[in-house]
Coordinates of C-alpha atoms in Angstrom, one line a residue:
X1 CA -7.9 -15.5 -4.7
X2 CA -6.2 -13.8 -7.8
X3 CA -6.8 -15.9 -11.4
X4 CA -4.3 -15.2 -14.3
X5 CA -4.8 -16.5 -17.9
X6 CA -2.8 -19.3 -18.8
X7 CA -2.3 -20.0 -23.0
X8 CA -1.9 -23.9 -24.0
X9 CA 1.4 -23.7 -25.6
X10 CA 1.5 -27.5 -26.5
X11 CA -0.8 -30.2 -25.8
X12 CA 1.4 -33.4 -23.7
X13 CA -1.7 -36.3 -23.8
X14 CA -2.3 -37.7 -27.5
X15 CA -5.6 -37.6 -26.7
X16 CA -8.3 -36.8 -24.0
X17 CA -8.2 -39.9 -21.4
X18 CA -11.4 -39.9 -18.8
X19 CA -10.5 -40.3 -14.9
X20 CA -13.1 -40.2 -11.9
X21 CA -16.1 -39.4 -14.6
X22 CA -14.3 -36.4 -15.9
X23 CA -12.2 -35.7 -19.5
X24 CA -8.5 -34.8 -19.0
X25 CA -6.0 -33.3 -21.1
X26 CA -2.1 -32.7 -20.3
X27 CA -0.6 -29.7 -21.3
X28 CA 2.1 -27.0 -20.8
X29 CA 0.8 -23.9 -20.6
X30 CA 2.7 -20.1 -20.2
X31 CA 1.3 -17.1 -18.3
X32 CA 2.0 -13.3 -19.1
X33 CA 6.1 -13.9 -17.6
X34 CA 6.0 -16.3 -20.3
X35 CA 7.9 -19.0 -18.2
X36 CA 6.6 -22.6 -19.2
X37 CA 4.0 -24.7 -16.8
X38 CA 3.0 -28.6 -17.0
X39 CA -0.6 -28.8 -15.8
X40 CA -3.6 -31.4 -16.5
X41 CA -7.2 -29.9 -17.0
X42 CA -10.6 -31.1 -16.4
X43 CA -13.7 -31.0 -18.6
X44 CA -17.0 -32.1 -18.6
X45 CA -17.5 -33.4 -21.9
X46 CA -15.4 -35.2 -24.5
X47 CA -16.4 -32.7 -27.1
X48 CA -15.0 -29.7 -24.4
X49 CA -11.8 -31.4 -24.1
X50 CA -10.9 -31.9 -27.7
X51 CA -11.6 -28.2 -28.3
X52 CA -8.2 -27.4 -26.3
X53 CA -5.2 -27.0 -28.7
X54 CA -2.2 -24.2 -28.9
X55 CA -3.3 -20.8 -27.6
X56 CA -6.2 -22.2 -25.8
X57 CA -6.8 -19.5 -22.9
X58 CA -8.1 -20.7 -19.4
X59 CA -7.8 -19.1 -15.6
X60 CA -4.9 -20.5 -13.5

């Protein structure tokens, strides 16, 4: 399976909500066709969660 980076282009949840023992944050995110995506993603920790803002890079 291929993994691209995705950037955070704007964060959608005010702040990190926990779900099933896990921290989630809502975001749209862009990838190198810079075409806009709506995705949630899941962290251990609060302290991980609150570290994702604009630009934040992750695989998709």
């Amino acid at each position: 399976m291929n993994l691209i980076d995705g950037f955070v282009k704007s964060v959608i949840s005010k702040k990190p909500y926990k779900k099933y023992g896990q921290w989630w944050v809502s975001v749209n995110f862009t990838t190198e066709g810079n075409r806009v995506y709506s995705t949630v993603l899941m962290f251990e920790s609060f302290e991980d969660a609150l570290k994702v803002k604009e630009g934040y890079k992750f695989l998709c």
